[in-house]
Structures are given as structure tokens and as C-alpha cells.
Short mmCIF file of C-alpha atoms in Angstrom, two decimals:
data_model
loop_
_atom_site.label_atom_id
_atom_site.label_comp_id
_atom_site.label_asym_id
_atom_site.label_seq_id
_atom_site.Cartn_x
_atom_site.Cartn_y
_atom_site.Cartn_z
CA MET A 1231 34.29 -91.65 -242.49
CA CYS A 1232 31.61 -90.94 -239.90
CA HIS A 1233 30.13 -87.77 -241.37
CA ARG A 1234 26.72 -89.27 -242.24
CA HIS A 1235 26.58 -91.44 -239.10
CA CYS A 1236 27.61 -88.52 -236.89
CA MET A 1237 24.98 -86.29 -238.50
CA TRP A 1238 22.21 -88.85 -237.88
CA GLY A 1239 23.54 -89.44 -234.40
CA THR A 1240 23.23 -85.74 -233.68
CA VAL A 1241 19.66 -85.70 -235.01
CA VAL A 1242 18.70 -88.71 -232.90
CA VAL A 1243 20.21 -87.20 -229.74
CA GLY A 1244 18.40 -83.94 -230.47
CA LEU A 1245 15.08 -85.74 -230.81
CA MET A 1246 15.75 -87.68 -227.61
CA LEU A 1247 16.43 -84.43 -225.79
CA LEU A 1248 13.23 -82.89 -227.13
CA LEU A 1249 11.15 -85.93 -226.21
CA GLY A 1250 12.95 -86.65 -222.96
CA VAL A 1251 13.72 -90.21 -224.11
CA GLY A 1252 16.76 -91.99 -222.74
CA THR A 1253 18.14 -88.86 -221.13
CA SER A 1254 18.69 -87.96 -217.50
CA PRO A 1255 15.60 -86.39 -215.90
CA SER A 1256 15.75 -82.65 -215.42
CA ARG A 1257 16.06 -81.28 -211.93
CA ALA A 1258 12.70 -80.89 -210.20
CA GLN A 1259 11.18 -77.44 -210.35
CA GLY A 1260 9.92 -75.74 -207.24
CA LEU A 1261 6.33 -76.31 -206.16
CA LYS A 1262 3.68 -73.74 -207.01
CA ALA A 1263 0.41 -72.90 -205.26
CA GLU A 1264 -1.58 -75.06 -207.67
CA ASP A 1265 0.60 -78.07 -206.80
CA PHE A 1266 -0.83 -78.18 -203.25
CA ARG A 1267 -4.07 -79.87 -202.25
CA GLN A 1268 -5.74 -80.21 -198.88
CA ILE A 1269 -5.60 -83.58 -197.15
CA GLY A 1270 -8.72 -84.49 -195.18
CA GLU A 1271 -11.15 -82.08 -193.58
CA GLN A 1272 -10.11 -78.88 -191.86
CA GLY A 1273 -8.97 -79.77 -188.35
CA PHE A 1274 -9.51 -83.41 -189.39
CA GLY A 1275 -13.16 -82.82 -188.59
CA LEU A 1276 -12.56 -81.12 -185.22
CA ARG A 1277 -12.55 -77.36 -185.10
CA GLY A 1278 -10.59 -77.49 -181.85
CA ASN A 1279 -7.56 -79.00 -183.58
CA SER A 1280 -5.78 -75.66 -183.70
CA TYR A 1281 -2.21 -76.29 -184.88
CA ALA A 1282 -0.48 -79.03 -186.82
CA TRP A 1283 2.25 -78.42 -184.26
CA SER A 1284 4.70 -81.12 -185.33
CA MET A 1285 5.13 -83.67 -188.11
CA ALA A 1286 7.39 -86.63 -188.88
CA TYR A 1287 7.47 -89.36 -191.54
CA PHE A 1288 7.70 -92.76 -189.85
CA LYS A 1289 7.00 -96.28 -191.11
CA ASP A 1290 5.56 -95.04 -194.42
CA ARG A 1291 3.09 -92.73 -192.72
CA LEU A 1292 2.96 -89.07 -191.82
CA TYR A 1293 2.49 -88.39 -188.10
CA ILE A 1294 0.89 -85.11 -187.06
CA GLY A 1295 0.94 -83.81 -183.48
CA THR A 1296 -1.72 -81.23 -182.59
CA ASN A 1297 -2.86 -78.97 -179.80
CA HIS A 1298 -6.56 -78.51 -179.02
CA ASN A 1299 -8.52 -75.31 -178.39
CA PHE A 1300 -5.21 -73.48 -178.20
CA LEU A 1301 -6.89 -70.10 -178.59
CA CYS A 1302 -8.54 -70.62 -175.20
CA ILE A 1303 -5.14 -71.17 -173.58
CA VAL A 1304 -3.69 -68.09 -175.27
CA ARG A 1305 -6.61 -65.97 -174.15
CA SER A 1306 -6.18 -67.22 -170.59
CA ILE A 1307 -2.45 -66.47 -170.59
CA ARG A 1308 -2.92 -62.99 -172.02
CA GLY A 1309 -6.04 -62.19 -170.02
CA VAL A 1310 -8.04 -61.64 -173.21
CA THR A 1311 -11.81 -62.11 -172.94
CA ALA A 1312 -14.26 -63.14 -175.60
CA ASN A 1313 -15.29 -59.49 -176.02
CA ASN A 1314 -11.93 -58.77 -177.62
CA ALA A 1315 -12.51 -61.29 -180.38
CA GLU A 1316 -14.00 -60.42 -183.74
CA GLN A 1317 -17.76 -60.98 -183.50
CA GLU A 1318 -17.99 -63.10 -186.64
CA VAL A 1319 -15.57 -65.63 -185.12
CA PRO A 1320 -17.58 -67.91 -182.80
CA VAL A 1321 -16.16 -68.29 -179.31
CA ASP A 1322 -15.87 -71.86 -178.05
CA CYS A 1323 -13.95 -71.17 -174.85
CA ASP A 1324 -15.68 -72.14 -171.63
CA PRO A 1325 -15.50 -69.46 -168.90
CA ASN A 1326 -13.64 -72.04 -166.82
CA LEU A 1327 -10.61 -73.08 -168.87
CA LEU A 1328 -10.55 -76.50 -167.17
CA ASP A 1329 -13.97 -77.29 -168.63
CA THR A 1330 -12.56 -76.96 -172.15
CA ASP A 1331 -11.24 -80.00 -174.01
CA LEU A 1332 -7.49 -79.29 -174.18
CA ARG A 1333 -6.23 -82.79 -174.96
CA GLY A 1334 -3.51 -82.95 -177.60
CA ARG A 1335 -3.86 -85.57 -180.32
CA ILE A 1336 -1.55 -87.50 -182.65
CA TYR A 1337 -2.85 -88.51 -186.08
CA THR A 1338 -1.42 -90.50 -188.96
CA TYR A 1339 -2.00 -90.05 -192.66
CA ASP A 1340 -1.27 -93.02 -194.94
CA PRO A 1341 -0.52 -91.66 -198.44
CA ALA A 1342 -1.01 -95.11 -199.97
CA THR A 1343 -4.56 -95.53 -198.64
CA GLN A 1344 -5.34 -91.83 -198.02
CA GLU A 1345 -6.62 -92.75 -194.56
CA ILE A 1346 -6.40 -90.40 -191.58
CA GLU A 1347 -6.38 -92.09 -188.19
CA LEU A 1348 -6.27 -90.84 -184.60
CA VAL A 1349 -3.60 -93.00 -182.96
CA TYR A 1350 -3.10 -91.21 -179.64
CA ILE A 1351 -5.01 -88.76 -177.47
CA SER A 1352 -3.69 -87.23 -174.28
CA PRO A 1353 -4.72 -88.97 -171.07
CA THR A 1354 -6.24 -86.89 -168.29
CA SER A 1355 -5.43 -86.46 -164.62
CA LYS A 1356 -7.28 -85.02 -161.63
CA ALA A 1357 -6.42 -81.41 -160.83
CA LEU A 1358 -7.72 -78.99 -158.24
CA SER A 1359 -9.61 -76.12 -159.84
CA SER A 1360 -9.72 -72.58 -158.52
CA ASP A 1361 -13.31 -73.22 -157.34
CA GLY A 1362 -12.08 -75.97 -155.01
CA THR A 1363 -13.31 -78.93 -157.08
CA PHE A 1364 -11.28 -81.60 -158.85
CA ARG A 1365 -11.44 -81.70 -162.63
CA ASP A 1366 -10.17 -84.06 -165.29
CA VAL A 1367 -7.51 -82.07 -167.16
CA ALA A 1368 -5.30 -82.96 -170.11
CA VAL A 1369 -1.87 -84.33 -169.29
CA ASP A 1370 -0.51 -83.22 -172.70
CA LEU A 1371 -1.78 -79.90 -174.04
CA GLY A 1372 -0.10 -80.57 -177.35
CA TYR A 1373 2.76 -82.30 -179.14
CA ARG A 1374 5.30 -79.64 -179.95
CA SER A 1375 8.13 -81.59 -181.55
CA MET A 1376 8.64 -84.94 -183.31
CA LEU A 1377 11.73 -86.78 -184.49
CA VAL A 1378 12.58 -90.19 -185.87
CA HIS A 1379 15.80 -91.12 -184.07
CA ARG A 1380 18.06 -94.12 -184.67
CA GLU A 1381 18.82 -95.73 -181.32
CA PRO A 1382 22.12 -97.42 -180.33
CA ASP A 1383 20.86 -100.85 -181.40
CA GLY A 1384 20.03 -99.51 -184.88
CA ARG A 1385 16.27 -99.46 -184.39
CA GLU A 1386 14.34 -96.34 -185.32
CA ALA A 1387 11.83 -94.89 -182.89
CA LEU A 1388 9.50 -91.90 -182.99
CA TYR A 1389 10.07 -89.41 -180.17
CA VAL A 1390 7.48 -86.75 -179.30
CA GLY A 1391 7.91 -83.74 -176.99
CA THR A 1392 4.85 -82.44 -175.16
CA TYR A 1393 3.66 -79.05 -173.89
CA VAL A 1394 1.96 -77.88 -170.69
CA THR A 1395 1.31 -74.47 -169.13
CA THR A 1396 0.96 -73.05 -165.65
CA GLU A 1397 -2.55 -71.94 -166.67
CA VAL A 1398 -3.65 -75.58 -166.48
CA PRO A 1399 -2.73 -77.48 -163.29
CA GLY A 1400 -1.35 -80.91 -164.00
CA PRO A 1401 1.79 -83.00 -164.36
CA PRO A 1402 5.01 -81.78 -166.04
CA PRO A 1403 5.75 -82.24 -169.77
CA ARG A 1404 6.81 -85.63 -171.07
CA ILE A 1405 8.71 -87.19 -173.94
CA LEU A 1406 6.81 -90.02 -175.61
CA ARG A 1407 8.36 -92.87 -177.57
CA SER A 1408 6.92 -95.30 -180.09
CA VAL A 1409 8.61 -98.08 -182.04
CA ASP A 1410 5.55 -99.17 -184.03
CA GLY A 1411 3.67 -95.89 -184.49
CA ARG A 1412 0.70 -97.32 -182.63
CA HIS A 1413 1.70 -97.45 -179.00
CA PHE A 1414 3.19 -94.43 -177.23
CA GLU A 1415 4.83 -94.57 -173.82
CA ALA A 1416 6.34 -91.79 -171.72
CA LEU A 1417 10.06 -92.13 -171.15
CA PRO A 1418 10.93 -93.19 -167.59
CA GLY A 1419 12.69 -91.03 -165.03
CA LYS A 1420 12.95 -87.31 -164.47
CA ILE A 1421 12.73 -86.49 -168.18
CA SER A 1422 8.96 -87.00 -167.90
CA ASN A 1423 8.65 -85.61 -164.36
CA ASP A 1424 10.49 -82.29 -164.18
CA ALA A 1425 8.21 -79.69 -162.62
CA THR A 1426 10.55 -76.83 -163.61
CA LEU A 1427 9.70 -77.26 -167.32
CA VAL A 1428 6.70 -76.50 -169.53
CA SER A 1429 7.68 -78.14 -172.83
CA TYR A 1430 10.23 -80.06 -174.86
CA ARG A 1431 11.22 -78.50 -178.16
CA SER A 1432 13.50 -79.10 -181.11
CA LEU A 1433 14.27 -82.82 -180.75
CA THR A 1434 17.52 -83.27 -182.73
CA SER A 1435 19.90 -86.13 -183.54
CA TYR A 1436 23.61 -85.26 -183.39
CA LYS A 1437 26.58 -87.65 -183.25
CA GLY A 1438 24.18 -90.52 -182.63
CA ARG A 1439 22.79 -88.89 -179.49
CA LEU A 1440 19.39 -87.35 -178.90
CA TYR A 1441 19.21 -83.69 -177.86
CA VAL A 1442 16.20 -81.67 -176.75
CA LEU A 1443 15.56 -78.24 -175.26
CA GLY A 1444 13.64 -78.28 -171.99
CA ILE A 1445 11.77 -74.96 -171.81
CA GLY A 1446 11.58 -73.62 -168.27
CA ARG A 1447 8.60 -72.22 -166.41
CA VAL A 1448 8.62 -68.53 -165.49
CA GLY A 1449 11.83 -67.86 -163.58
CA GLU A 1450 13.37 -71.19 -164.60
CA GLU A 1451 16.11 -71.73 -167.18
CA THR A 1452 15.96 -73.49 -170.51
CA THR A 1453 18.20 -76.55 -170.47
CA LEU A 1454 19.86 -78.50 -173.25
CA LEU A 1455 19.47 -82.21 -172.50
CA GLU A 1456 21.45 -85.08 -174.02
CA ALA A 1457 20.86 -88.84 -174.08
CA VAL A 1458 23.08 -91.57 -175.48
CA ASP A 1459 20.31 -94.13 -174.99
CA PRO A 1460 17.10 -92.03 -174.89
CA ALA A 1461 14.81 -95.05 -174.44
CA SER A 1462 16.29 -95.44 -170.95
CA GLY A 1463 15.08 -91.98 -170.00
CA GLU A 1464 18.59 -91.02 -168.86
CA PHE A 1465 19.16 -87.45 -170.02
CA ILE A 1466 21.82 -85.11 -168.66
CA ARG A 1467 22.05 -81.33 -168.77
CA VAL A 1468 24.97 -80.24 -170.95
CA ASN A 1469 24.77 -76.41 -171.02
CA PRO A 1470 26.08 -73.87 -168.51
CA PRO A 1471 23.54 -71.46 -166.99
CA ASN A 1472 21.98 -69.30 -169.73
CA PHE A 1473 24.39 -70.87 -172.19
CA GLY A 1474 27.17 -68.79 -170.66
CA ASP A 1475 25.50 -65.36 -170.90
CA PRO A 1476 22.79 -64.00 -168.53
CA ALA A 1477 21.22 -62.15 -171.47
CA ASN A 1478 19.87 -65.46 -172.81
CA ILE A 1479 16.43 -65.95 -171.29
CA SER A 1480 15.57 -69.01 -173.39
CA ALA A 1481 16.40 -71.06 -176.47
CA PHE A 1482 14.00 -72.71 -178.89
CA GLU A 1483 15.93 -74.12 -181.86
CA LEU A 1484 18.65 -76.72 -182.52
CA GLU A 1485 20.23 -77.81 -185.81
CA ALA A 1486 23.27 -79.87 -186.79
CA PHE A 1487 25.46 -78.18 -189.42
CA LYS A 1488 29.04 -78.75 -190.62
CA GLY A 1489 30.02 -80.92 -187.64
CA PHE A 1490 28.54 -78.64 -184.95
CA LEU A 1491 25.30 -78.46 -183.01
CA TYR A 1492 23.85 -74.95 -183.32
CA ILE A 1493 21.55 -73.33 -180.75
CA GLY A 1494 19.45 -70.21 -181.28
CA THR A 1495 18.63 -68.20 -178.16
CA ALA A 1496 16.20 -65.46 -177.15
CA THR A 1497 16.84 -62.34 -175.08
CA ASP A 1498 14.70 -59.56 -173.62
CA ASP A 1499 16.14 -56.58 -175.45
CA GLN A 1500 19.69 -57.33 -176.65
CA GLY A 1501 18.88 -59.52 -179.63
CA PHE A 1502 19.32 -63.26 -180.13
CA GLN A 1503 22.56 -65.20 -180.00
CA LEU A 1504 23.51 -68.04 -182.35
CA LEU A 1505 25.83 -70.49 -180.59
CA LYS A 1506 27.54 -73.73 -181.58
CA THR A 1507 29.17 -76.65 -179.79
CA GLN A 1508 30.91 -79.87 -180.73
CA ALA A 1509 29.54 -81.53 -177.58
CA VAL A 1510 32.90 -82.98 -176.53
CA GLY A 1511 34.50 -83.45 -173.14
CA ARG A 1512 32.70 -83.42 -169.83
CA PRO A 1513 29.53 -81.29 -169.61
CA PRO A 1514 28.81 -78.46 -169.46
CA TYR A 1515 30.05 -78.17 -173.02
CA VAL A 1516 31.77 -75.13 -174.49
CA PHE A 1517 29.47 -72.92 -176.57
CA GLU A 1518 31.02 -70.59 -179.12
CA LYS A 1519 29.19 -67.40 -180.12
CA VAL A 1520 28.63 -67.18 -183.87
CA LEU A 1521 26.17 -64.25 -183.95
CA THR A 1522 25.24 -61.88 -181.15
CA LYS A 1523 23.05 -58.81 -180.62
CA GLY A 1524 20.44 -60.12 -183.02
CA ALA A 1525 22.98 -60.06 -185.85
CA TYR A 1526 23.53 -56.41 -184.92
CA ARG A 1527 19.87 -55.56 -185.27
CA GLY A 1528 19.36 -55.57 -181.50
CA SER A 1529 15.91 -56.02 -179.98
CA ARG A 1530 14.32 -56.04 -183.44
CA ASN A 1531 15.74 -59.57 -183.68
CA GLN A 1532 14.87 -60.89 -180.23
CA ASN A 1533 14.65 -64.57 -181.03
CA VAL A 1534 15.85 -67.37 -183.29
CA VAL A 1535 12.59 -69.01 -184.35
CA SER A 1536 13.86 -71.48 -186.97
CA LEU A 1537 17.12 -73.06 -188.13
CA LYS A 1538 17.71 -75.19 -191.22
CA ALA A 1539 20.89 -76.46 -192.87
CA PHE A 1540 20.75 -76.22 -196.67
CA GLY A 1541 23.73 -76.54 -198.98
CA ASP A 1542 26.71 -74.58 -197.71
CA TYR A 1543 24.71 -72.45 -195.26
CA LEU A 1544 22.73 -72.58 -192.07
CA TYR A 1545 19.58 -70.50 -192.54
CA VAL A 1546 18.39 -68.55 -189.49
CA GLY A 1547 14.80 -67.33 -189.18
CA THR A 1548 14.17 -64.61 -186.61
CA GLY A 1549 11.22 -63.00 -184.85
CA LEU A 1550 10.07 -61.03 -181.84
CA ASN A 1551 9.06 -62.96 -178.73
CA PHE A 1552 5.33 -63.71 -178.87
CA VAL A 1553 5.29 -61.71 -182.14
CA ALA A 1554 5.55 -58.56 -179.99
CA LEU A 1555 1.87 -58.70 -179.00
CA ASP A 1556 2.26 -57.01 -175.62
CA PHE A 1557 4.69 -58.93 -173.45
CA PHE A 1558 7.64 -56.63 -174.14
CA PRO A 1559 6.27 -53.07 -174.26
CA GLY A 1560 9.74 -51.59 -174.62
CA VAL A 1561 10.42 -53.48 -177.86
CA ASP A 1562 9.19 -51.97 -181.12
CA SER A 1563 7.52 -54.19 -183.67
CA ALA A 1564 9.64 -55.23 -186.64
CA ALA A 1565 9.33 -57.70 -189.48
CA ALA A 1566 11.27 -60.94 -189.08
CA GLU A 1567 14.53 -61.50 -190.95
CA LEU A 1568 16.10 -64.44 -192.74
CA LEU A 1569 19.88 -64.77 -192.40
CA ARG A 1570 22.39 -67.40 -193.44
CA VAL A 1571 25.69 -68.43 -191.90
CA ALA A 1572 28.55 -70.33 -193.54
CA GLY A 1573 30.68 -72.93 -191.81
CA ASP A 1574 33.48 -70.42 -191.29
CA GLY A 1575 31.15 -68.06 -189.41
CA SER A 1576 30.71 -65.51 -192.19
CA TRP A 1577 27.11 -64.46 -192.67
CA GLN A 1578 24.66 -62.64 -194.91
CA VAL A 1579 21.26 -61.03 -194.61
CA VAL A 1580 18.97 -62.90 -196.99
CA CYS A 1581 16.03 -60.60 -196.43
CA GLY A 1582 16.03 -57.89 -193.79
CA GLU A 1583 17.36 -54.48 -192.86
CA PRO A 1584 20.51 -53.11 -194.51
CA ARG A 1585 22.95 -52.13 -191.75
CA GLU A 1586 26.51 -51.49 -190.74
CA THR A 1587 28.04 -54.28 -188.61
CA PRO A 1588 31.49 -55.15 -187.23
CA ASP A 1589 31.63 -57.63 -190.13
CA GLY A 1590 31.04 -54.92 -192.70
CA TYR A 1591 27.97 -53.41 -194.28
CA LYS A 1592 25.17 -55.94 -194.78
CA PHE A 1593 22.67 -55.48 -197.58
CA PRO A 1594 20.03 -58.20 -198.17
CA ILE A 1595 21.23 -60.48 -200.94
CA THR A 1596 17.67 -60.82 -202.25
CA GLY A 1597 17.09 -57.08 -202.21
CA LYS A 1598 14.06 -57.69 -199.97
CA LEU A 1599 13.53 -56.05 -196.60
CA GLY A 1600 12.20 -57.68 -193.43
CA GLY A 1601 9.64 -60.42 -193.89
CA CYS A 1602 10.94 -60.86 -197.43
CA GLY A 1603 8.92 -57.81 -198.41
CA ASN A 1604 5.94 -58.39 -196.06
CA SER A 1605 6.21 -56.02 -193.11
CA ARG A 1606 3.58 -58.05 -191.19
CA THR A 1607 5.76 -61.14 -190.98
CA GLY A 1608 6.08 -61.90 -187.27
CA TYR A 1609 8.23 -65.03 -187.58
CA ILE A 1610 10.18 -66.93 -190.17
CA TRP A 1611 8.46 -69.89 -188.55
CA ARG A 1612 9.41 -73.16 -190.31
CA MET A 1613 11.84 -74.32 -192.99
CA ALA A 1614 12.37 -77.65 -194.75
CA VAL A 1615 14.52 -79.06 -197.52
CA HIS A 1616 12.60 -80.94 -200.22
CA ASP A 1617 13.77 -82.06 -203.68
CA ASN A 1618 17.02 -80.10 -203.26
CA ARG A 1619 15.16 -76.87 -202.58
CA LEU A 1620 14.60 -74.88 -199.40
CA TYR A 1621 11.03 -74.04 -198.41
CA MET A 1622 10.27 -71.31 -195.87
CA GLY A 1623 6.94 -70.56 -194.19
CA THR A 1624 6.00 -67.54 -192.08
CA PHE A 1625 3.75 -66.33 -189.28
CA ASP A 1626 1.72 -63.52 -190.86
CA MET A 1627 0.14 -60.95 -188.54
CA SER A 1628 -2.22 -59.40 -191.11
CA LEU A 1629 -5.25 -61.11 -189.56
CA PHE A 1630 -4.61 -59.50 -186.18
CA ALA A 1631 -5.36 -56.07 -187.62
CA ARG A 1632 -9.03 -57.01 -187.16
CA PHE A 1633 -8.57 -57.23 -183.40
CA ALA A 1634 -6.62 -54.00 -182.97
CA THR A 1635 -7.71 -50.52 -181.97
CA THR A 1636 -6.59 -47.59 -184.11
CA GLU A 1637 -3.67 -47.04 -181.72
CA GLY A 1638 -2.86 -50.73 -181.71
CA LEU A 1639 -2.97 -50.96 -185.47
CA GLU A 1640 -0.63 -48.01 -185.80
CA SER A 1641 1.84 -49.28 -183.17
CA SER A 1642 1.97 -52.74 -184.76
CA ILE A 1643 3.37 -51.33 -187.99
CA ASP A 1644 7.10 -51.27 -188.67
CA LEU A 1645 8.66 -47.95 -187.63
CA ASP A 1646 9.83 -47.19 -191.16
CA ILE A 1647 6.30 -46.88 -192.58
CA ARG A 1648 4.44 -45.82 -189.43
CA PRO A 1649 4.16 -42.13 -190.55
CA ILE A 1650 2.41 -43.25 -193.73
CA ILE A 1651 -0.02 -45.45 -191.79
CA SER A 1652 -0.76 -42.58 -189.39
CA TRP A 1653 -1.63 -40.35 -192.34
CA ILE A 1654 -3.98 -43.02 -193.76
CA LEU A 1655 -5.65 -43.66 -190.40
CA GLU A 1656 -6.55 -40.00 -190.14
CA ARG A 1657 -8.63 -40.36 -193.30
CA ILE A 1658 -9.95 -43.94 -193.35
CA PRO A 1659 -11.47 -45.80 -190.36
CA ALA A 1660 -9.10 -48.41 -188.91
CA GLY A 1661 -11.75 -51.14 -189.14
CA GLU A 1662 -12.08 -50.72 -192.89
CA ILE A 1663 -8.33 -50.85 -193.38
CA ALA A 1664 -8.04 -53.92 -191.15
CA ASP A 1665 -10.75 -55.80 -193.06
CA VAL A 1666 -9.05 -55.12 -196.38
CA VAL A 1667 -5.59 -56.05 -195.06
CA ALA A 1668 -6.85 -59.31 -193.55
CA ALA A 1669 -8.94 -60.30 -196.56
CA ILE A 1670 -6.25 -59.61 -199.14
CA ASP A 1671 -3.05 -60.34 -197.27
CA GLY A 1672 -4.13 -62.53 -194.35
CA GLY A 1673 -2.63 -65.99 -194.13
CA PHE A 1674 0.93 -67.28 -194.10
CA ASP A 1675 3.54 -66.75 -196.80
CA LEU A 1676 5.33 -69.73 -198.35
CA TRP A 1677 8.56 -69.35 -200.34
CA GLU A 1678 10.99 -71.67 -202.10
CA THR A 1679 14.54 -71.37 -203.45
CA GLU A 1680 17.15 -73.47 -205.17
CA ASP A 1681 20.17 -71.41 -204.15
CA GLY A 1682 19.11 -69.23 -201.21
CA ARG A 1683 19.47 -66.07 -203.27
CA ASP A 1684 16.62 -66.30 -205.79
CA TRP A 1685 13.34 -66.89 -203.91
CA LYS A 1686 9.93 -67.55 -205.45
CA LEU A 1687 6.68 -66.80 -203.63
CA ILE A 1688 4.24 -69.73 -203.62
CA THR A 1689 1.44 -68.07 -201.66
CA ARG A 1690 0.92 -64.89 -199.71
CA ASN A 1691 -2.60 -65.61 -198.49
CA GLY A 1692 -2.29 -68.91 -196.64
CA LEU A 1693 -3.28 -70.93 -199.70
CA GLU A 1694 -6.53 -68.93 -199.61
CA ASP A 1695 -7.15 -69.20 -195.86
CA GLU A 1696 -6.79 -65.80 -194.21
CA TYR A 1697 -7.24 -67.33 -190.74
CA ALA A 1698 -4.29 -69.69 -191.25
CA TYR A 1699 -1.80 -67.20 -189.92
CA GLY A 1700 1.22 -69.49 -189.93
CA ILE A 1701 2.97 -72.57 -191.22
CA ARG A 1702 3.70 -74.53 -188.07
CA SER A 1703 5.24 -77.68 -189.57
CA LEU A 1704 6.81 -78.90 -192.79
CA ALA A 1705 7.74 -82.48 -193.67
CA SER A 1706 9.58 -83.72 -196.75
CA THR A 1707 8.51 -87.26 -197.68
CA PRO A 1708 8.78 -89.57 -200.70
CA TYR A 1709 5.18 -88.58 -201.51
CA GLY A 1710 5.80 -84.85 -201.53
CA LEU A 1711 6.04 -81.88 -199.19
CA PHE A 1712 3.48 -81.75 -196.38
CA VAL A 1713 2.50 -78.37 -194.93
CA GLY A 1714 0.76 -78.13 -191.55
CA THR A 1715 -0.86 -74.81 -190.68
CA ALA A 1716 -1.88 -72.90 -187.56
CA ASN A 1717 -5.54 -71.82 -187.42
CA PRO A 1718 -6.94 -71.70 -183.88
CA TYR A 1719 -10.25 -70.26 -185.12
CA PHE A 1720 -11.51 -73.00 -187.43
CA GLY A 1721 -8.87 -75.75 -187.25
CA PHE A 1722 -5.58 -76.38 -189.01
CA ARG A 1723 -5.26 -77.55 -192.58
CA LEU A 1724 -2.87 -80.18 -193.92
CA PHE A 1725 -1.64 -79.69 -197.48
CA LEU A 1726 0.39 -81.98 -199.74
CA GLY A 1727 2.51 -80.47 -202.50
CA GLN A 1728 3.52 -82.71 -205.41
CA GLN A 1729 5.23 -82.08 -208.70
CA PRO A 1730 2.86 -81.82 -211.68
CA GLY A 1731 2.26 -85.24 -213.21
CA ALA A 1732 3.32 -87.09 -210.07
CA ASP A 1733 0.85 -89.64 -208.73
CA LEU A 1734 3.00 -91.02 -205.97
CA ASP A 1735 0.08 -91.97 -203.75
CA GLY A 1736 -1.91 -93.61 -206.52
CA ASP A 1737 -5.06 -91.52 -206.08
CA SER A 1738 -5.20 -90.45 -209.76
CA TRP A 1739 -4.91 -86.78 -208.74
#
């Protein structure tokens, strides 16, 4: 008989379960705010390092691509002078933009040694200034996208897409390549010399090929470019004009999901389109419409800002072009939405507006409205999968209340609660409200989920940095989840999130 042995066996197994001995480890829990710590100094010691614009894990190191003094470029584009800035924020912009250091930089962080190193800084070129003199200007104003891509011979290389603007005279954008993480060279050919483009975004591997979106200058189209052997510099355009619909004025995001390459577009006032292609046959490829009209929210969903495949769904983060600052006066402000699409094309609103659609009535599966409950969410900006969980970071517009007039503050609020804000503004000065909003709620939001339905808020105040208005990059690595922020006032911050008790980098923290 086994009665006594079975009883003791049960006791032993119970003790093992309680002590965690000899049993399978439990599934990792989601990260919490206290699990994140800052890596290095703010801006890595340079206040001008505005955004951690891109990140990639390559050869056991984290690579971070930045822009520099980006606020000066934005002010030049929008025609905003220093007088419009909050007085307590020092102004570093030179009256002549070309006298400002705008060189993008690429850094590495070695988790094993905890060393931060500048490995590449943009070269300069001579450009004719508006005053008739030649100036040294940055060739690369920033490094907007990064990807580790496996080339046809099996070797991995780091590819980096750059950014330029018509505000700064100089050469066109480039794509850089590095095989050792130390030496970066521009790809040969037209890919690094196309004067119709201003940046390369969303580098993506699909079917062994490298794809990238070439963002056009004003009046020029966005193109989807494909390379079988990207090191050769031979890229071909594979999309029809405007991806087959004149409403599409641009496209910013690519993601591979369930055997297709998905593209998220932007429109002026009709709402984004989500398209997919299998990239077969002779280009231009056929693009199938998955979602149109901003998922039937219209101009309140102008743009697809982020895409991420997770489990059985493709998650789609939306936003208004340029966070509806003032480029599209006919478009009302609205909080960004998070949607998800299954492989069969069916879709759900994760957080956003309830509405009737041709696919039936859509109610947010989380029960949260736009911005996942934060009406000042301008973008669902970045997403990443880490430890079998999906992390989502936002662009939070709370800080901008400090720069707004009473009319501007009122108009920036979602239509649904604008009457309430108007009533408050009649009784309390706008400046006082703005200071409170920025101090309490300023800074990005960061969320995590295990199933896409139950979301947990990690931080709503930018990990205690109200000027860090967005998460610009996320990178899952063996050492933890890296978070790169956008703070053009005092410099970005880099955070590392690790599970409690983990000392993967050996620093005894």
C-alpha cells in the first residue's frame, strides 16, 4: 500500500511549492514603477540630447540614437520664438538656427560594465546660410530608427535611419550600417542621396528582406522601399502612389504580423488606414485595406503612430498629426486610441470612444476611453513586448498647458469635457490650472498587460519627470526593459526596468 508514502509525498510537494524548490518558476510579473532606475546622467551629460529617438540591442550592448537641440528645430518649423516659452525654462536656441549644435549622436550602454560611450556623432557639411555665408551644419539631425537585420550571408548588421529637415540646408537623409557597432558607414547609392526625402522610419525585417519608409518632403510622397541585400544600397520602391488612395498623405509605421507586412498611414481629415501586403509578385505590390476612416472615428484618428504584434493581435496606436498643435486647424483635438486587429481582420477598441461601425458597435474592451483614461494623451507612441507582456508608452500633452493661452487651453481639451473646462476657466486663472495639471499629471504614461484586456498603469507622471512628455523608444533585452524618453528641455532619460531580485548586470542593485 502507498497510503503513508503518498501522504508524505504530498507533504513534500506542498513544501516544495511553498519554498519554490524544484518546481517550475512562476511566470514573470509585470514591471512596476519602483523596478525602474535611471541609467547615466540626464541627456548623458548633455542637455541638448533631446530624444532617445531609437534603440536596438546589438552585440551585447544597447545602442541609443539621439537628436540634439530638437526644440530649436521645432520652434523654427512652427515659427515659435523664445518669448512663447515658459520663463523658467532656459532658452538655448541661437537666433540663427545654423549656429546651434544640431548633430545627432549614437551612444552605447554596456550593461555588464555599466559604461556609456559615444560611438558616433554626425559629420558636418558646408551649407549656405540665409545671410549669404557658409556654415558647418549637421549632416544627420538625428537617428530616427534602428534595426538589427540578418543579411543574406547570415551576418547581423545594425541599420540606422537618419532625419533631416528643410529648415536646415544640407544633404538628404541616409541609412547607416555597422557590423561591429563601432564603425558606421552610409549605404551607397540613391538610398543615401534622395533629395525628395527628409527621413527614414520604421526599419523592418520581413521575409528576409529589409523594408523602410522614406518620408517625403513637403509635396513629395512617402515611399515603401525594399532591399534583398541592403548592404549593397540597392532599394526599390514597392508601393503604388499614396498606397493606392490619394487620401494617404504619409505613412510612419510598419510591422510584420501573421504572414503579412502591415502599414499604418496618415490622412488630412479622413482618418488613418491600416493596410497589409504579402509583398509578392512584381512591384508595386497589392495593398489590402484592413481598417479605414480612422477605424470609423474619422479625423479624430488621423494617424497610425505605433504598431506592435503581441499574441494573437496586432496592436494599433493612434494619434493626431503633430499632436494637433496647430497644423490642422480644422481637426478637433482628441485623445489617442489603442486598437487591436486579429489575423482575420476582426478588430476591437482596447481603449477609446464607443461607436457604431459597419462591423458592429464597438465598446472599449478595457472600459477606458481615449488615452486609456487620460484625455491629454496625444499619441500611443511606442510599444514593446518584454517577458511575454506588452508595454505601451504615450505622448502626454499635460506639460503644454503651461504654454497655452486661456483660449488655447480650452481648445486643446477633448470636446466631450470642454464645457466643464470652460466653466472652470471662468472662475480660476488658466495659468494656475496649467501649473497644477503639469505638476501633477505632466510626463508620459507607461502601461503593461499580459493579455491586452487587463492593463496596469506603471506611471502617469513620466517616472517623476513632468518635462519628459513621451516615451520615444523601448527595447527588450536579456538585462531588462529599456525606456528612452523625450525631453527637449533638459535632456532625455534612459531607464532600465528589471524584475525584483534580478541582478542581471551584476551591479548589486
